[in-house]
């Protein structure tokens, strides 16, 4: 069984965006960044936790979780509850902290609920980006200059920071302080829409 760890990242919004006003956290504990992330439909989130049970049957937080949201000081909040996945059940904890430098620190944790381990084959945080703005965009890391989005996917470094830039160059956001099993930028094969995928355990083994 893979070792699952919590996901922790710091998101920094640029251009016309400044946390917390541009970040909305809904009643399911899922976030939307206005002008950056893209809900897949009227009731879909701009982010989602997807989990697979031991037989690769899956569920997602937008419909299979029972959570409660607790508002803290200012815009900070915690979300706690359970995620029901075929053959597995996990406790969820999500922490959103809005910092003085206009960044937002996100931490997502999964823990066993009545089991010795999570009994999951895989779990990841999915963050779809606005196709109209970020489709055909560019990104840069500390280790390389600015490059085009990949045709299929590109694994990203956990060290340093990664900046994602819209196609017209007018909107960008930064992700740094990444702690997770592994993360990558993926281009959907059919729609060509870009999304970020952060795994709780490295799927590469």
PDB file of C-alpha atoms in Angstrom:
ATOM      1  CA  UNK A   1       0.000   0.000   0.000  1.00  0.00           C
ATOM      2  CA  UNK A   2       1.342   3.413  -0.954  1.00  0.00           C
ATOM      3  CA  UNK A   3       2.060   5.896   1.797  1.00  0.00           C
ATOM      4  CA  UNK A   4      -0.440   8.735   1.606  1.00  0.00           C
ATOM      5  CA  UNK A   5       0.641  12.152   2.851  1.00  0.00           C
ATOM      6  CA  UNK A   6      -1.226  15.424   3.188  1.00  0.00           C
ATOM      7  CA  UNK A   7      -1.156  17.987   0.403  1.00  0.00           C
ATOM      8  CA  UNK A   8       0.059  21.442   1.343  1.00  0.00           C
ATOM      9  CA  UNK A   9       0.596  24.325  -1.072  1.00  0.00           C
ATOM     10  CA  UNK A  10       0.819  28.114  -1.075  1.00  0.00           C
ATOM     11  CA  UNK A  11      -1.052  29.849  -3.898  1.00  0.00           C
ATOM     12  CA  UNK A  12      -0.098  33.406  -4.831  1.00  0.00           C
ATOM     13  CA  UNK A  13      -2.419  35.351  -7.128  1.00  0.00           C
ATOM     14  CA  UNK A  14      -1.192  38.151  -9.365  1.00  0.00           C
ATOM     15  CA  UNK A  15      -2.632  40.741 -11.759  1.00  0.00           C
ATOM     16  CA  UNK A  16      -6.177  41.746 -10.777  1.00  0.00           C
ATOM     17  CA  UNK A  17      -6.465  38.898  -8.317  1.00  0.00           C
ATOM     18  CA  UNK A  18      -5.731  39.167  -4.631  1.00  0.00           C
ATOM     19  CA  UNK A  19      -6.700  36.639  -1.981  1.00  0.00           C
ATOM     20  CA  UNK A  20      -9.081  36.448  -0.234  1.00  0.00           C
ATOM     21  CA  UNK A  21     -11.562  38.332  -2.429  1.00  0.00           C
ATOM     22  CA  UNK A  22     -10.973  36.180  -5.524  1.00  0.00           C
ATOM     23  CA  UNK A  23     -11.045  32.816  -3.696  1.00  0.00           C
ATOM     24  CA  UNK A  24     -14.443  31.312  -2.916  1.00  0.00           C
ATOM     25  CA  UNK A  25     -14.804  28.190  -0.749  1.00  0.00           C
ATOM     26  CA  UNK A  26     -18.201  26.558  -1.149  1.00  0.00           C
ATOM     27  CA  UNK A  27     -20.276  24.501   1.285  1.00  0.00           C
ATOM     28  CA  UNK A  28     -18.526  21.315   0.117  1.00  0.00           C
ATOM     29  CA  UNK A  29     -15.126  22.698   1.115  1.00  0.00           C
ATOM     30  CA  UNK A  30     -14.007  23.058  -2.496  1.00  0.00           C
ATOM     31  CA  UNK A  31     -12.464  26.229  -3.841  1.00  0.00           C
ATOM     32  CA  UNK A  32     -12.881  28.358  -6.942  1.00  0.00           C
ATOM     33  CA  UNK A  33     -10.393  31.053  -7.910  1.00  0.00           C
ATOM     34  CA  UNK A  34     -12.276  33.539 -10.053  1.00  0.00           C
ATOM     35  CA  UNK A  35     -10.733  33.892 -13.490  1.00  0.00           C
ATOM     36  CA  UNK A  36      -8.244  31.070 -12.836  1.00  0.00           C
ATOM     37  CA  UNK A  37     -10.018  27.794 -12.058  1.00  0.00           C
ATOM     38  CA  UNK A  38     -12.893  26.553 -14.157  1.00  0.00           C
ATOM     39  CA  UNK A  39     -16.038  24.834 -12.831  1.00  0.00           C
ATOM     40  CA  UNK A  40     -17.079  22.041 -15.169  1.00  0.00           C
ATOM     41  CA  UNK A  41     -20.759  22.939 -14.843  1.00  0.00           C
ATOM     42  CA  UNK A  42     -23.260  24.995 -12.881  1.00  0.00           C
ATOM     43  CA  UNK A  43     -22.851  22.915  -9.711  1.00  0.00           C
ATOM     44  CA  UNK A  44     -19.300  21.728 -10.283  1.00  0.00           C
ATOM     45  CA  UNK A  45     -16.401  23.029  -8.214  1.00  0.00           C
ATOM     46  CA  UNK A  46     -13.215  24.727  -9.375  1.00  0.00           C
ATOM     47  CA  UNK A  47     -11.352  21.995  -7.494  1.00  0.00           C
ATOM     48  CA  UNK A  48     -12.152  18.455  -6.446  1.00  0.00           C
ATOM     49  CA  UNK A  49     -10.732  15.619  -4.378  1.00  0.00           C
ATOM     50  CA  UNK A  50     -10.904  12.353  -6.332  1.00  0.00           C
ATOM     51  CA  UNK A  51     -10.279   9.007  -4.592  1.00  0.00           C
ATOM     52  CA  UNK A  52     -10.112   5.404  -5.815  1.00  0.00           C
ATOM     53  CA  UNK A  53     -10.948   2.369  -3.686  1.00  0.00           C
ATOM     54  CA  UNK A  54      -8.931  -0.873  -3.714  1.00  0.00           C
ATOM     55  CA  UNK A  55     -10.712  -2.090  -6.874  1.00  0.00           C
ATOM     56  CA  UNK A  56     -10.289   1.269  -8.670  1.00  0.00           C
ATOM     57  CA  UNK A  57     -13.906   2.318  -8.235  1.00  0.00           C
ATOM     58  CA  UNK A  58     -13.862   6.035  -7.562  1.00  0.00           C
ATOM     59  CA  UNK A  59     -15.745   8.853  -5.894  1.00  0.00           C
ATOM     60  CA  UNK A  60     -15.197  12.585  -5.527  1.00  0.00           C
ATOM     61  CA  UNK A  61     -15.706  15.173  -2.827  1.00  0.00           C
ATOM     62  CA  UNK A  62     -18.281  17.215  -4.746  1.00  0.00           C
ATOM     63  CA  UNK A  63     -20.896  14.449  -4.348  1.00  0.00           C
ATOM     64  CA  UNK A  64     -19.549  11.708  -2.027  1.00  0.00           C
ATOM     65  CA  UNK A  65     -18.398  13.672   1.015  1.00  0.00           C
ATOM     66  CA  UNK A  66     -20.165  14.703   4.207  1.00  0.00           C
ATOM     67  CA  UNK A  67     -18.362  17.796   5.489  1.00  0.00           C
ATOM     68  CA  UNK A  68     -18.863  20.864   7.636  1.00  0.00           C
ATOM     69  CA  UNK A  69     -17.184  24.228   7.205  1.00  0.00           C
ATOM     70  CA  UNK A  70     -15.992  26.205  10.222  1.00  0.00           C
ATOM     71  CA  UNK A  71     -15.230  29.884   9.756  1.00  0.00           C
ATOM     72  CA  UNK A  72     -12.233  31.166  11.731  1.00  0.00           C
ATOM     73  CA  UNK A  73     -10.695  34.635  12.054  1.00  0.00           C
ATOM     74  CA  UNK A  74     -11.088  36.766   8.938  1.00  0.00           C
ATOM     75  CA  UNK A  75     -11.380  34.642   5.806  1.00  0.00           C
ATOM     76  CA  UNK A  76      -9.637  31.577   7.278  1.00  0.00           C
ATOM     77  CA  UNK A  77     -11.655  28.386   7.563  1.00  0.00           C
ATOM     78  CA  UNK A  78     -11.417  24.650   8.233  1.00  0.00           C
ATOM     79  CA  UNK A  79     -13.423  21.911   6.547  1.00  0.00           C
ATOM     80  CA  UNK A  80     -13.777  18.498   8.213  1.00  0.00           C
ATOM     81  CA  UNK A  81     -15.803  15.393   7.425  1.00  0.00           C
ATOM     82  CA  UNK A  82     -15.699  12.039   5.673  1.00  0.00           C
ATOM     83  CA  UNK A  83     -15.311  10.864   2.082  1.00  0.00           C
ATOM     84  CA  UNK A  84     -17.078   7.654   1.076  1.00  0.00           C
ATOM     85  CA  UNK A  85     -15.284   5.686  -1.636  1.00  0.00           C
ATOM     86  CA  UNK A  86     -16.197   2.122  -2.719  1.00  0.00           C
ATOM     87  CA  UNK A  87     -14.234  -0.165  -0.386  1.00  0.00           C
ATOM     88  CA  UNK A  88     -12.775   2.730   1.596  1.00  0.00           C
ATOM     89  CA  UNK A  89     -13.813   5.555   3.897  1.00  0.00           C
ATOM     90  CA  UNK A  90     -11.570   8.428   4.890  1.00  0.00           C
ATOM     91  CA  UNK A  91     -11.605  11.387   7.225  1.00  0.00           C
ATOM     92  CA  UNK A  92     -11.064  14.700   5.442  1.00  0.00           C
ATOM     93  CA  UNK A  93      -9.508  17.825   6.865  1.00  0.00           C
ATOM     94  CA  UNK A  94      -8.881  20.957   4.814  1.00  0.00           C
ATOM     95  CA  UNK A  95      -7.316  24.159   6.066  1.00  0.00           C
ATOM     96  CA  UNK A  96      -7.485  27.477   4.217  1.00  0.00           C
ATOM     97  CA  UNK A  97      -5.309  30.294   5.517  1.00  0.00           C
ATOM     98  CA  UNK A  98      -5.138  33.730   3.933  1.00  0.00           C
ATOM     99  CA  UNK A  99      -1.797  35.440   4.430  1.00  0.00           C
ATOM    100  CA  UNK A 100      -0.775  39.091   4.675  1.00  0.00           C
ATOM    101  CA  UNK A 101       1.176  38.862   1.407  1.00  0.00           C
ATOM    102  CA  UNK A 102      -2.099  38.154  -0.499  1.00  0.00           C
ATOM    103  CA  UNK A 103      -1.310  34.439  -0.773  1.00  0.00           C
ATOM    104  CA  UNK A 104      -3.472  31.542   0.343  1.00  0.00           C
ATOM    105  CA  UNK A 105      -2.094  28.451   2.093  1.00  0.00           C
ATOM    106  CA  UNK A 106      -4.083  25.265   1.474  1.00  0.00           C
ATOM    107  CA  UNK A 107      -3.626  21.997   3.337  1.00  0.00           C
ATOM    108  CA  UNK A 108      -5.658  18.880   2.555  1.00  0.00           C
ATOM    109  CA  UNK A 109      -5.377  15.737   4.693  1.00  0.00           C
ATOM    110  CA  UNK A 110      -6.795  12.227   4.480  1.00  0.00           C
ATOM    111  CA  UNK A 111      -6.830   9.845   7.446  1.00  0.00           C
ATOM    112  CA  UNK A 112      -8.241   6.342   7.986  1.00  0.00           C
ATOM    113  CA  UNK A 113     -11.754   6.165   9.365  1.00  0.00           C
ATOM    114  CA  UNK A 114     -11.909   2.971  11.428  1.00  0.00           C
ATOM    115  CA  UNK A 115      -9.186   1.182   9.443  1.00  0.00           C
ATOM    116  CA  UNK A 116      -5.461   0.627   9.936  1.00  0.00           C
ATOM    117  CA  UNK A 117      -4.796   2.267   6.567  1.00  0.00           C
ATOM    118  CA  UNK A 118      -6.705   4.230   3.955  1.00  0.00           C
ATOM    119  CA  UNK A 119      -7.274   1.185   1.746  1.00  0.00           C
ATOM    120  CA  UNK A 120      -7.183   3.446  -1.312  1.00  0.00           C
ATOM    121  CA  UNK A 121      -5.458   2.792  -4.611  1.00  0.00           C
ATOM    122  CA  UNK A 122      -5.040   6.490  -5.365  1.00  0.00           C
ATOM    123  CA  UNK A 123      -6.237   9.951  -4.311  1.00  0.00           C
ATOM    124  CA  UNK A 124      -5.525  13.342  -5.805  1.00  0.00           C
ATOM    125  CA  UNK A 125      -6.631  16.966  -5.850  1.00  0.00           C
ATOM    126  CA  UNK A 126      -7.827  18.072  -9.282  1.00  0.00           C
ATOM    127  CA  UNK A 127      -7.715  21.783 -10.211  1.00  0.00           C
ATOM    128  CA  UNK A 128      -9.118  22.594 -13.678  1.00  0.00           C
ATOM    129  CA  UNK A 129      -7.924  25.877 -15.194  1.00  0.00           C
ATOM    130  CA  UNK A 130      -9.931  28.272 -17.356  1.00  0.00           C
ATOM    131  CA  UNK A 131      -9.528  26.945 -20.900  1.00  0.00           C
ATOM    132  CA  UNK A 132     -10.288  30.344 -22.427  1.00  0.00           C
ATOM    133  CA  UNK A 133      -7.587  32.032 -20.385  1.00  0.00           C
ATOM    134  CA  UNK A 134      -4.985  29.366 -19.695  1.00  0.00           C
ATOM    135  CA  UNK A 135      -5.478  27.056 -22.697  1.00  0.00           C
ATOM    136  CA  UNK A 136      -2.286  27.369 -24.724  1.00  0.00           C
ATOM    137  CA  UNK A 137      -0.624  29.170 -21.820  1.00  0.00           C
ATOM    138  CA  UNK A 138       2.898  29.001 -20.458  1.00  0.00           C
ATOM    139  CA  UNK A 139       4.589  28.164 -17.175  1.00  0.00           C
ATOM    140  CA  UNK A 140       7.989  28.606 -15.583  1.00  0.00           C
ATOM    141  CA  UNK A 141       9.853  27.051 -12.679  1.00  0.00           C
ATOM    142  CA  UNK A 142      12.990  28.032 -10.793  1.00  0.00           C
ATOM    143  CA  UNK A 143      14.948  25.408 -12.736  1.00  0.00           C
ATOM    144  CA  UNK A 144      13.836  26.412 -16.248  1.00  0.00           C
ATOM    145  CA  UNK A 145      12.682  29.469 -18.134  1.00  0.00           C
ATOM    146  CA  UNK A 146       9.242  30.130 -19.508  1.00  0.00           C
ATOM    147  CA  UNK A 147       7.919  27.233 -21.617  1.00  0.00           C
ATOM    148  CA  UNK A 148       4.661  26.359 -23.395  1.00  0.00           C
ATOM    149  CA  UNK A 149       2.100  24.123 -21.748  1.00  0.00           C
ATOM    150  CA  UNK A 150       2.783  20.482 -22.707  1.00  0.00           C
ATOM    151  CA  UNK A 151       0.845  18.556 -25.344  1.00  0.00           C
ATOM    152  CA  UNK A 152      -0.138  15.904 -22.776  1.00  0.00           C
ATOM    153  CA  UNK A 153       1.428  16.353 -19.332  1.00  0.00           C
ATOM    154  CA  UNK A 154       4.446  17.669 -17.476  1.00  0.00           C
ATOM    155  CA  UNK A 155       5.557  16.672 -13.985  1.00  0.00           C
ATOM    156  CA  UNK A 156       6.418  19.712 -11.888  1.00  0.00           C
ATOM    157  CA  UNK A 157       9.061  20.182  -9.183  1.00  0.00           C
ATOM    158  CA  UNK A 158       8.053  20.345  -5.541  1.00  0.00           C
ATOM    159  CA  UNK A 159      11.008  22.614  -4.789  1.00  0.00           C
ATOM    160  CA  UNK A 160      10.841  26.351  -5.422  1.00  0.00           C
ATOM    161  CA  UNK A 161       7.897  27.958  -7.189  1.00  0.00           C
ATOM    162  CA  UNK A 162       5.958  27.403 -10.406  1.00  0.00           C
ATOM    163  CA  UNK A 163       4.217  30.280 -12.171  1.00  0.00           C
ATOM    164  CA  UNK A 164       1.310  29.653 -14.561  1.00  0.00           C
ATOM    165  CA  UNK A 165       0.679  32.346 -17.171  1.00  0.00           C
ATOM    166  CA  UNK A 166      -2.444  32.850 -19.277  1.00  0.00           C
ATOM    167  CA  UNK A 167      -2.207  32.788 -23.063  1.00  0.00           C
ATOM    168  CA  UNK A 168      -2.495  36.582 -23.328  1.00  0.00           C
ATOM    169  CA  UNK A 169      -0.009  37.084 -20.484  1.00  0.00           C
ATOM    170  CA  UNK A 170      -2.406  39.254 -18.487  1.00  0.00           C
ATOM    171  CA  UNK A 171      -3.174  36.771 -15.696  1.00  0.00           C
ATOM    172  CA  UNK A 172      -0.778  34.614 -13.725  1.00  0.00           C
ATOM    173  CA  UNK A 173      -0.626  32.770 -10.452  1.00  0.00           C
ATOM    174  CA  UNK A 174       2.132  31.086  -8.495  1.00  0.00           C
ATOM    175  CA  UNK A 175       2.197  27.844  -6.545  1.00  0.00           C
ATOM    176  CA  UNK A 176       5.039  27.274  -4.071  1.00  0.00           C
ATOM    177  CA  UNK A 177       5.791  25.343  -0.922  1.00  0.00           C
ATOM    178  CA  UNK A 178       4.390  22.184  -2.484  1.00  0.00           C
ATOM    179  CA  UNK A 179       4.230  19.131  -0.221  1.00  0.00           C
ATOM    180  CA  UNK A 180       2.552  16.135  -1.832  1.00  0.00           C
ATOM    181  CA  UNK A 181       3.295  12.781  -3.437  1.00  0.00           C
ATOM    182  CA  UNK A 182       3.791  14.397  -6.834  1.00  0.00           C
ATOM    183  CA  UNK A 183       2.097  16.974  -9.045  1.00  0.00           C
ATOM    184  CA  UNK A 184       1.742  17.681 -12.740  1.00  0.00           C
ATOM    185  CA  UNK A 185       0.129  19.874 -15.367  1.00  0.00           C
ATOM    186  CA  UNK A 186      -2.178  17.843 -17.615  1.00  0.00           C
ATOM    187  CA  UNK A 187      -3.899  18.702 -20.914  1.00  0.00           C
ATOM    188  CA  UNK A 188      -7.198  16.886 -21.412  1.00  0.00           C
ATOM    189  CA  UNK A 189      -6.969  14.749 -24.534  1.00  0.00           C
ATOM    190  CA  UNK A 190     -10.429  15.639 -25.883  1.00  0.00           C
ATOM    191  CA  UNK A 191     -11.171  19.176 -24.718  1.00  0.00           C
ATOM    192  CA  UNK A 192      -7.528  20.363 -24.584  1.00  0.00           C
ATOM    193  CA  UNK A 193      -8.386  22.074 -21.299  1.00  0.00           C
ATOM    194  CA  UNK A 194      -5.488  22.329 -18.813  1.00  0.00           C
ATOM    195  CA  UNK A 195      -5.676  21.167 -15.216  1.00  0.00           C
ATOM    196  CA  UNK A 196      -3.360  20.652 -12.258  1.00  0.00           C
ATOM    197  CA  UNK A 197      -3.278  17.285 -10.505  1.00  0.00           C
ATOM    198  CA  UNK A 198      -1.743  16.846  -7.036  1.00  0.00           C
ATOM    199  CA  UNK A 199      -1.395  13.294  -5.706  1.00  0.00           C
ATOM    200  CA  UNK A 200      -1.467  12.247  -2.049  1.00  0.00           C
ATOM    201  CA  UNK A 201       0.970   9.458  -2.977  1.00  0.00           C
ATOM    202  CA  UNK A 202       3.358   9.412  -5.934  1.00  0.00           C
ATOM    203  CA  UNK A 203       1.564   7.371  -8.655  1.00  0.00           C
ATOM    204  CA  UNK A 204       4.911   6.729 -10.361  1.00  0.00           C
ATOM    205  CA  UNK A 205       5.843   4.278  -7.601  1.00  0.00           C
TER     206      UNK A 205
END
